[in-house]
Each structure stands twice: as structure tokens, then as C-alpha cells.
XYZ file of C-alpha atoms in Angstrom:
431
model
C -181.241 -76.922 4.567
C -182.461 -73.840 2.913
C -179.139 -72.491 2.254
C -178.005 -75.537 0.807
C -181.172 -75.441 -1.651
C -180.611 -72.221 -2.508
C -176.952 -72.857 -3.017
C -178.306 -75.805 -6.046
C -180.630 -73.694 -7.717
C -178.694 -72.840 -11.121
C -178.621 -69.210 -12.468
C -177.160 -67.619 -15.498
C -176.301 -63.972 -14.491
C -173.833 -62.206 -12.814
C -174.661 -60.502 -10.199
C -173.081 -57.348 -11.267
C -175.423 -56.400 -14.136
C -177.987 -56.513 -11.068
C -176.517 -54.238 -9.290
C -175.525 -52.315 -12.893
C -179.437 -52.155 -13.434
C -180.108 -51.200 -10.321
C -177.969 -48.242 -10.679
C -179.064 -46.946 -13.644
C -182.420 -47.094 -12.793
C -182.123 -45.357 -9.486
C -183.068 -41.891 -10.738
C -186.356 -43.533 -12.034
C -186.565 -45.124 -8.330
C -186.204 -41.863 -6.652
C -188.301 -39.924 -9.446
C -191.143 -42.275 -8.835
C -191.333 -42.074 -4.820
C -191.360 -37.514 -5.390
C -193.437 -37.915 -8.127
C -195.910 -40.725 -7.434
C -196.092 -40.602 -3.518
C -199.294 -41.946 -3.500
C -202.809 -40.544 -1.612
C -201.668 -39.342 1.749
C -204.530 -41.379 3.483
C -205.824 -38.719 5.284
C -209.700 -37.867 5.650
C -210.644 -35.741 2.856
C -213.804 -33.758 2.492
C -216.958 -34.904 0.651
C -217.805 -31.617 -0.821
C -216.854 -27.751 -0.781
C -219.096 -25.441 -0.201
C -218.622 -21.673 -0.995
C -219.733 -18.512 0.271
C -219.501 -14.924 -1.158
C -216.767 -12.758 1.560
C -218.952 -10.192 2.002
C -221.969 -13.072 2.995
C -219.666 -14.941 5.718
C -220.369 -14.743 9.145
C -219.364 -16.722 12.249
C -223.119 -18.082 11.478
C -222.616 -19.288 8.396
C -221.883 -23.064 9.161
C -224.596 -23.442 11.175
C -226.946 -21.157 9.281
C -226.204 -23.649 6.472
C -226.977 -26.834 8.007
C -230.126 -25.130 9.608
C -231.237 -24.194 6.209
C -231.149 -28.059 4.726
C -233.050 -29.120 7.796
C -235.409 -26.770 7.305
C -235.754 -27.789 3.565
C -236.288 -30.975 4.748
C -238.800 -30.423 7.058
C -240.891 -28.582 4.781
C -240.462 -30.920 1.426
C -239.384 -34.292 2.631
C -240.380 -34.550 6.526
C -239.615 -38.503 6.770
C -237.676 -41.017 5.251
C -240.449 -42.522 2.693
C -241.195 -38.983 1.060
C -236.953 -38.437 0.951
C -236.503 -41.627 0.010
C -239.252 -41.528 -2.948
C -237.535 -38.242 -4.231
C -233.907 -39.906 -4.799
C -235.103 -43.714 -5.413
C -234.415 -45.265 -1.974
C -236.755 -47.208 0.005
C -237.312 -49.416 3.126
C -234.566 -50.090 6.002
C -231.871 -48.270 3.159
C -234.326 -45.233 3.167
C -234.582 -45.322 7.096
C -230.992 -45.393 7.897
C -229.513 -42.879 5.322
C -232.257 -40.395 6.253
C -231.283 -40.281 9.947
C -227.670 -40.347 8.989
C -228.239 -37.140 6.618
C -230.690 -35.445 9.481
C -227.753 -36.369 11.876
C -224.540 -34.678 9.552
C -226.546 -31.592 9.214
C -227.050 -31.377 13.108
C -223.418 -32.162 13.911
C -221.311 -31.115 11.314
C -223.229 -29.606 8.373
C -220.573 -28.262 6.319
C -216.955 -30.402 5.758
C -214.923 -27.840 3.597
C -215.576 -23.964 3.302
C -214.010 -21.638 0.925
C -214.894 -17.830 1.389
C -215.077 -16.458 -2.254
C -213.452 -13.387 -3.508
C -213.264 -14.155 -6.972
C -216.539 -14.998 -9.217
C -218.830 -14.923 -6.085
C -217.123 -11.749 -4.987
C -216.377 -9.699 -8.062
C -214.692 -6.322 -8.192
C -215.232 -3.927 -4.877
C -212.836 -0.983 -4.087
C -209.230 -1.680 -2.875
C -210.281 -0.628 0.850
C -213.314 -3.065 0.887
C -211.864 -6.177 -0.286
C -209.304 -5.234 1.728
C -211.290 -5.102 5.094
C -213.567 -8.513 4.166
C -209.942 -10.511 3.555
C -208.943 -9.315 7.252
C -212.746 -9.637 8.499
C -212.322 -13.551 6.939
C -209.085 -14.035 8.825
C -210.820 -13.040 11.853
C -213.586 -15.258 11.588
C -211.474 -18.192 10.501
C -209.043 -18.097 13.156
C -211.901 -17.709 16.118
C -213.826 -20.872 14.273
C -210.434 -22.857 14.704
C -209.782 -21.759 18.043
C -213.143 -22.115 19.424
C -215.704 -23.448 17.195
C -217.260 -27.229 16.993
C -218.243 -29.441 14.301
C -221.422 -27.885 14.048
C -220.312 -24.321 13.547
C -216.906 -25.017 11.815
C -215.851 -26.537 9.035
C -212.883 -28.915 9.503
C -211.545 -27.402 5.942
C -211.470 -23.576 5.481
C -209.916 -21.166 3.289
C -210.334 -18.521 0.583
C -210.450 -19.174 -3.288
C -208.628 -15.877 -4.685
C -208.449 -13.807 -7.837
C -206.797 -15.528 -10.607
C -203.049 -15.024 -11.916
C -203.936 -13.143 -14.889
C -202.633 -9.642 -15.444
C -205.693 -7.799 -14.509
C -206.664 -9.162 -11.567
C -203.009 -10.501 -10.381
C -202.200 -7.714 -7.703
C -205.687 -8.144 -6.403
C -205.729 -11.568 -5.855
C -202.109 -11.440 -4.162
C -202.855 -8.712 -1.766
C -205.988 -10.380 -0.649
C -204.255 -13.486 0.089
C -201.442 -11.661 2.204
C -204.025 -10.004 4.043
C -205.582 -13.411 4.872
C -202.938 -15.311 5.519
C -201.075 -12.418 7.267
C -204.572 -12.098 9.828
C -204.414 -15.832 10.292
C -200.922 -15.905 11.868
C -201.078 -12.787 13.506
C -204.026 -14.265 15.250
C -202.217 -17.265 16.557
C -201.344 -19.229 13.352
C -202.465 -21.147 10.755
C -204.909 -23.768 11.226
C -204.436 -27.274 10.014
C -207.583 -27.412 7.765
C -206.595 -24.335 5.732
C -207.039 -24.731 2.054
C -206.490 -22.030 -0.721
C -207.803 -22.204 -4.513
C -206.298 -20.593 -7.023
C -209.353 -20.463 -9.938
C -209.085 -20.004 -13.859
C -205.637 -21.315 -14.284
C -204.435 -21.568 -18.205
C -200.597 -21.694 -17.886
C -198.578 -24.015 -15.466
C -196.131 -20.715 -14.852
C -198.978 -19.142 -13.065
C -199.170 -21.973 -10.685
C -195.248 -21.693 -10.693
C -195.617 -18.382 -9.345
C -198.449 -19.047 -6.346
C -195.670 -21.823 -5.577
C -192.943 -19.164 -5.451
C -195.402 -16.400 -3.696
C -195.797 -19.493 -0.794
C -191.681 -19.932 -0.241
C -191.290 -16.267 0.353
C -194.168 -16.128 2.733
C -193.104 -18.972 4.615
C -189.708 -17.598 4.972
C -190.642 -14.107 5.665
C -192.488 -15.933 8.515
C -190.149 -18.740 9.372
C -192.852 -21.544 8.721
C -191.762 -25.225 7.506
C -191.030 -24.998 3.747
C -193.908 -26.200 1.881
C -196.455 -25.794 4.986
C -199.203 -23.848 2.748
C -200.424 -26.142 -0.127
C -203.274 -25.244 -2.976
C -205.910 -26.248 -5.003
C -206.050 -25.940 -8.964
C -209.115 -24.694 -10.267
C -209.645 -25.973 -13.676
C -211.820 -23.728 -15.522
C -209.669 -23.189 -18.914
C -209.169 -25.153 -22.232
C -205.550 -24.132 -21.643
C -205.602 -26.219 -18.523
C -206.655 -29.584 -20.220
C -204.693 -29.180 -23.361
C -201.704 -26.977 -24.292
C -201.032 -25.108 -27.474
C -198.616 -28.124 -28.183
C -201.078 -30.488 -27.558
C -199.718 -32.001 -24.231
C -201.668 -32.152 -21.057
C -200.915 -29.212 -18.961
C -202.585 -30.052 -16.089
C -199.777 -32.622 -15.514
C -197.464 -29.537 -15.828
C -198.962 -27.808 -13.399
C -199.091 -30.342 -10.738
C -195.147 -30.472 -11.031
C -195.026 -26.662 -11.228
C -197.145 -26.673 -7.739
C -193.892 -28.416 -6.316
C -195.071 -30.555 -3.820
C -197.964 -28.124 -3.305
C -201.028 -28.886 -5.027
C -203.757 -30.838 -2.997
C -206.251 -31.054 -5.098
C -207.886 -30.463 -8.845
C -210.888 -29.018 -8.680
C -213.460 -28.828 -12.203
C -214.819 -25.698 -12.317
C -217.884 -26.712 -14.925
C -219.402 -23.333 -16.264
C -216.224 -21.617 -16.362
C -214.967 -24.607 -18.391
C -217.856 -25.367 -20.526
C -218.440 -21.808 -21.320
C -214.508 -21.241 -22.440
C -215.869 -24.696 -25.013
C -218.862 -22.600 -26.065
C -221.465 -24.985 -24.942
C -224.772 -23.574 -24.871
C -225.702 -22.503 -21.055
C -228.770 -24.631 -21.158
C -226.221 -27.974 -21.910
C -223.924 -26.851 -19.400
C -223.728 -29.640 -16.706
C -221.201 -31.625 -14.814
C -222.081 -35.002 -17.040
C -221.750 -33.083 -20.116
C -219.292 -35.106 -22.550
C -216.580 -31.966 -22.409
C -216.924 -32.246 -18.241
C -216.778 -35.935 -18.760
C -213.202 -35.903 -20.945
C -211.346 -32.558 -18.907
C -212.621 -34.612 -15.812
C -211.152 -37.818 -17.342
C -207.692 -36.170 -17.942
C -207.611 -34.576 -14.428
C -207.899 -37.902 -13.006
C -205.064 -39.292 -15.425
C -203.209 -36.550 -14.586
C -203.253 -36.557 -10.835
C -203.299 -40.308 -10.715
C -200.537 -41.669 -7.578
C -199.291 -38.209 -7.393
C -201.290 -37.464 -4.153
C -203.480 -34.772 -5.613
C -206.570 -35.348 -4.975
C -209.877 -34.348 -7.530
C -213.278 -32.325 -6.864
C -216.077 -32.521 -9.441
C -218.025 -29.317 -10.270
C -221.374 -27.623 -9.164
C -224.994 -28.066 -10.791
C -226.641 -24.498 -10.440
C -230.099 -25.909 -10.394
C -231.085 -25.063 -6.862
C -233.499 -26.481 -4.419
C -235.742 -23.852 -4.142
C -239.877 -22.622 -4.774
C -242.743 -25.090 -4.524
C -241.939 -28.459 -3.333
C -242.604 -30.258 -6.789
C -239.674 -27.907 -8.152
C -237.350 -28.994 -5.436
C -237.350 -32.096 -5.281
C -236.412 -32.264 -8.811
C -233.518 -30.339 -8.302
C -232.631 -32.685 -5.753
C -233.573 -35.327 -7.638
C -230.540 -33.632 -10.385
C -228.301 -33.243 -8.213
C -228.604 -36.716 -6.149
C -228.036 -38.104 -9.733
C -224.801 -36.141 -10.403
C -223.757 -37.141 -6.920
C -223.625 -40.604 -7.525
C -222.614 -40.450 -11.047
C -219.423 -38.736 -10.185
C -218.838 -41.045 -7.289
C -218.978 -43.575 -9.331
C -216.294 -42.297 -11.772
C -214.055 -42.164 -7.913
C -214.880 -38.213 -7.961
C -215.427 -38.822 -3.839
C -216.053 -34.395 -3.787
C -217.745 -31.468 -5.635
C -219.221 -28.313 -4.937
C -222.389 -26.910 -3.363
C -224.003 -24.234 -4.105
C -226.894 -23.721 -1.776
C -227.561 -25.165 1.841
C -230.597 -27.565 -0.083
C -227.713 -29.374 -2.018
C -226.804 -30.609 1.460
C -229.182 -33.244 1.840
C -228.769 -34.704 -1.419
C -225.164 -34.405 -1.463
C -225.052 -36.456 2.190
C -227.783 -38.602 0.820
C -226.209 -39.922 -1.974
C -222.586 -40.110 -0.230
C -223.917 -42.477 2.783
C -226.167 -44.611 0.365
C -223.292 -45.007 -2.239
C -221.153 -46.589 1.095
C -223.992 -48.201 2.331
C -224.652 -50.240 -0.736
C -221.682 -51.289 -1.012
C -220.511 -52.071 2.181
C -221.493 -56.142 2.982
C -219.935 -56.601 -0.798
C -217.042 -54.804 -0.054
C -216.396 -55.715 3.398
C -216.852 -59.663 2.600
C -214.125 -59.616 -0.327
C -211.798 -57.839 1.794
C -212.092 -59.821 4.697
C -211.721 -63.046 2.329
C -208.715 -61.397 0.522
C -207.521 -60.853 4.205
C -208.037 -64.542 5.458
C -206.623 -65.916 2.161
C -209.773 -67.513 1.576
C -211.818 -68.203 -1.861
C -214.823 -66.571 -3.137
C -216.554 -65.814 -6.260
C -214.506 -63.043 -7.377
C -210.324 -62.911 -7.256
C -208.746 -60.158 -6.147
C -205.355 -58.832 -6.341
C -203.391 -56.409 -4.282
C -204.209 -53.190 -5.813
C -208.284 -54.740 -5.237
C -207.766 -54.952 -1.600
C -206.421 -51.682 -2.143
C -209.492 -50.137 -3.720
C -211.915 -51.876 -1.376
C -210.037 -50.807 2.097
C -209.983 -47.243 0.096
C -213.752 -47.399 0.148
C -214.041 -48.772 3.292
C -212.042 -45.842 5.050
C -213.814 -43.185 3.057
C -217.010 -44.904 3.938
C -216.243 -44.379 7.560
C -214.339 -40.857 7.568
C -217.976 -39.021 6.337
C -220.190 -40.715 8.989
C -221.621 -43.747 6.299
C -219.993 -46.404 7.955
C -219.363 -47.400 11.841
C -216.184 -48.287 12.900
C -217.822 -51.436 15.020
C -220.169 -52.595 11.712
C -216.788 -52.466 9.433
C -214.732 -54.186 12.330
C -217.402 -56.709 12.415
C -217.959 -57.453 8.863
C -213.636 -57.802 8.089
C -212.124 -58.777 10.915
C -209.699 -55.671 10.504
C -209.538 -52.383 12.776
C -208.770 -48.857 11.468
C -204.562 -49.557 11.472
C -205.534 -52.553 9.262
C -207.797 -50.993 6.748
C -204.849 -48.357 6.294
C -202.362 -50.743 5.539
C -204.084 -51.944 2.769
C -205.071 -48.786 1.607
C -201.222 -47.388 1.460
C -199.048 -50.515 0.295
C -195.818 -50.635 -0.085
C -194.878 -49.582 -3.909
C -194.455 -52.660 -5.930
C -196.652 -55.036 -3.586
């Protein structure tokens, strides 16, 4: 019966120009699935936090999260004087609290990078070279044998730029590194590398092409060591021709680049704003920021906001309004679907967890109820549409990969498992 219905149904083209279409856009087909793969839908980290070479230790994980307890034993010892600092209160106050004291007891720190550019500076040949093999040391015995609570699942070194002064430096150090690594068993899977202070996409080109040779001199899988981009330049947001270069450079990465990372006094220095106005909700940060995400948009590369370089630190009146700063920034940038940034000092830990689990936590019934009802087909007071469902599962996951959501509260509140969740995170192109 369905045959012969479809048999009746009157059309007016042949089907050749279908498949003539269809062939002439099939480089556009295969150009969008390289270009525009989409987020992998992996866990991703919820901040970077980095530390000088010379300053990391197998301690410095745990010294970190020790640290942010401390700070908030000594300037916010419960959940009302926390929660009074960054404007929570009641059962919302309660639960992120214990979910902040928790992270910082299990695993304090989510993505490392040992520093030997602006944190580093310039040391003799023979001691950079010696704290690059000391970090490979360190990092391989934290993958091998460290836990949650003295390793961080992401690790890696942010090297010397690509610019002439600097270049042999910053290539040495990271053959030394990654040289130590696989000499000491391999590479481990949470490795990250940043290449900072990028202006030209060639010099991202050429990190790209210093990757292939290592991973042939070693026989690894082409491709196996990715990067982040460090956007600290100008000449990063806009080229001389007035096109976005950032774009460029994700191509020139090939297939490499993992992430975009806003480097904000770098950046708002090269703009000369004054160092008092420099800040990561600064209308320059806000626009560079705004073509990153543009920029990376589908491609799979994913985006870290800046630092604030307010710390937490002195009388207790003077820390909690750096925390109350940085909370803000937090929130503002995870609002703008900037879901990372850096840290600069263990006391940014407790705001930067705080604001994470209550920006999930708020959300959550609101979210979970229109995705269960765009599961189930059902109606509501809003209508959503595939690439919704998309956004809200998106949430949902991200919620649960830090520690702000339970599996069993989410599985409760939609109906859907993990498997579920993902499926509507990653559709299938065109759905």
C-alpha cells in the first residue's frame, strides 16, 4: 500500500540532476565532515591551572588543593559565610559548599600546565634544560602512579613562543619533555601542550610540522600529539588583510589544535589598555573572545577564557573580594559557553568550583525537565528544536563530568542514562 502511494505522488524532476547535485556538492560534503567534525564529547577540564617549572613538585596538586582548603577554613569556615561572599544562600549554599570542600579533597586540580614561558622567563641553556627533563619525570610518575588527588587528569607544558628569539628555546625544551615522557614509558593520555603568543598561522604551521617528525622519528600514530593556541596577539584576532586569523590557524594546526585559549594581559596590553582596565570582561576580551568562539565554532576546538590576577590573599575582608571578582568572572564567562579559564593561585579554586557547580545546579530541574519533555515528545511552555536538545544534553553532561551533577539525580529527572544524554549531545549532521 505504501509503494503504491508513493508510486501516485506526482514529481517534476529527474532524478539525474539529484544525483548531478549531489555530485557537485560532494567536496562541500566531505569539506564539512574534516572541517566541522563537531565537539568530540569527551570530558573537558573546567579550568587550567599553571605553575612556574622551577616551582613544580610531585606535591604540587595536592599542595594546591590543601592551600584552598586552608583558605577556606580561615575566611569562609561554613557554607553561610561562603555563601554570603559569592551571593548564594540556603539548601543552594549547603550543597555547593560541600561539593567545592569535596573537589578540593579528591581531585583539586583538573588541568596542569608547567610554565616555561612568562612564568618561567629566561634561565641558562643547562637549567631549563634540566627542569624540562625534571617535568618529564614528574609527569610520567603522576600518570603511572598518582590519584585524583595528587594528579591532574590534564598535564603538560606551555612553551616558548615561535618567534625568532626565543624559537630554538622553546623547541628544545619541548623535545626534552616529550623525549623524557616516552623514554619513561610513553605518553600519557591527558597530555596537553600550549603554544603562547601566536601572531602568524605559519608559526602554528610549523609546531604542526615539528609534531609529524616527532611522531615519526618515534613511530607514534600520525596526529597523536595535539595543541593549544594561546591567543595573546592582535595579529591573532585580525590579520594585516583584515581577515580572521585565528580561523587560519586552526586549519594550519591540521587536525591538531584542541583548544583556544585567551591569554588577557598579554592581549590587552598588545591593545594598550591601561593595566588598571585590564580584565577578562573588558570590551577588547569581550570581542577577541567573541571571534575565538566564531572561529572555533563545530570545528572541535574547544575555548578557555583568561586569568584575573587579583588574588585571594591578606586580611579576610580583602579576600573575599577577590573571590567575590573572580566568582563574578566565573559565571560571566560561563554564561557566554566559556565552560574553562585559568587560575592563578590555589584561592581561585574555591570560587572557580563554586561558581561551576552552582551555574549546573541552577539550571539543572529547568534543563533536565525540557529535555526529558523534548525526549517524550511531550508539550511544555517552551519549544525546542534539535540543536536545543542538543545544548541542554551538552549542559547536562558537562554538569555531570566536573562533579555538579549525579548521574542518579540526572537519570531521575530525564528518564535518559549517560549513552542517551550523548546521543543528543553528538547528532547526526543535518538532524
Amino acid at each position: 500500500m505504501g509503494q503504491d502511494r508513493q508510486e501516485r505522488v506526482a514529481t517534476s524532476l529527474a532524478g539525474a540532476v539529484a544525483e548531478e547535485i549531489g555530485a557537485s556538492l560532494a567536496p562541500v560534503d566531505a569539506a564539512l565532515e574534516r572541517l566541522y567534525p563537531g565537539d568530540p564529547g569527551t570530558r573537558r577540564p573546567v579550568h587550567t591551572v599553571y605553575v612556574p617549572g622551577d616551582r613544580f613538585t610531585a606535591g604540587t596538586v595536592r599542595a594546591w588543593g590543601d592551600q584552598a582548603l586552608a583558605a577556606l577554613d580561615e575566611h569562609a569556615p561554613d557554607a553561610a559565610s561562603f555563601g554570603a561572599v559569592i551571593g548564594l544562600d540556603g539548601a543552594l549554599a549547603e550543597d555547593v559548599y560541600a561539593r567545592v570542600r569535596a573537589k578540593l579533597e579528591r581531585e583539586p586540580v583538573e588541568d596542569l600546565r608547567v610554565d616555561f614561558e612568562d612564568g618561567y622567563g629566561h634561565r641558562p641553556d643547562a637549567e631549563e634544560d634540566e627542569t624540562a627533563a625534571r617535568a618529564a619525570r614528574l609527569v610520567a610518575e603522576a600518570s603511572a602512579h598518582g590519584t585524583a588527588a595528587t594528579a591532574a587528569p590534564w598535564t603538560g607544558i606551555r612553551m616558548k613562543c615561535m618567534e625568532a628569539a626565543v624559537r630554538d628555546r622553546g623547541i628544545r625544551t619541548l623535545d626534552i619533555f616529550l623525549t623524557g615522557l616516552l623514554q619513561a614509558g610513553g605518553l600519557p593520555d591527558g597530555l596537553v601542550l600550549t603554544l603562547p603568543k601566536v601572531t602568524y598561522a605559519e608559526q602554528v604551521a610549523a609546531l604542526a610540522r615539528l609534531l609529524d617528525v616527532f611522531e615519526k622519528t618515534w613511530g607514534l600514530a600520525p596526529g597523536r600529539i595535539g595543541f593549544e593556541i594561546q591567543i595573546e596577539t592582535s595579529q591573532s584576532i585580525l590579520a594585516a588583510d583584515g581577515t580572521a586569523t585565528v580561523a587560519r590557524m586552526i586549519q594550519a594546526a591540521d587536525g591538531r589544535a584542541t583548544g583556544l585559549h585567551y591569554g588577557t594581559f598579554d592581549y590587552s596590553a598588545c591593545l594598550g589598555v591601561p593595566a588598571a582596565y585590564q580584565s577578562c570582561d573588558h570590551p577588547a576580551a569581550d570581542h577577541a573572545k567573541a571571534v575565538m568562539q566564531v572561529a572555533a565554532a563545530g570545528t572541535g576546538v574547544r575555548l578557555s577564557d583568561g586569568s584575573t590576577n587579583v588574588l585571594p590573599v591578606g586580611p579576610t575582608a580583602q579576600v573575599h573580594d577577590a573571590w567575590r571578582l573572580h566568582h563574578g568572572l566565573v559565571r560571566r564567562a560561563l554564561a557566554r559557553a566559556y565552560y574553562q579559564g585559568w587560575d592563578m593561585h590555589p584561592g581561585h579554586l574555591p570560587t572557580r568550583y563554586a561558581a561551576v557547580f552552582a551555574f549546573y545546579r541552577e539550571g539543572f530541574e529547568q534543563a533536565a525537565a525540557r529535555l526529558s519533555r523534548y525526549a517524550e515528545r511531550t508539550g511544555g511552555d517552551v519549544m525546542d528544536e534539535p540543536a536545543t536538545a542538543k545544548a541542554l544534553a551538552g549542559y547536562l553532561l558537562r554538569g555531570l563530568d566536573c562533579g555538579a551533577l549525579d548521574d542518579a539525580e540526572v537519570s531521575r529527572a530525564t528518564g535518559l542514562g549517560r549513552a542517551d544524554l550523548e546521543a543528543f549531545a553528538s547528532p547526526r549532521r543535518g538532524v
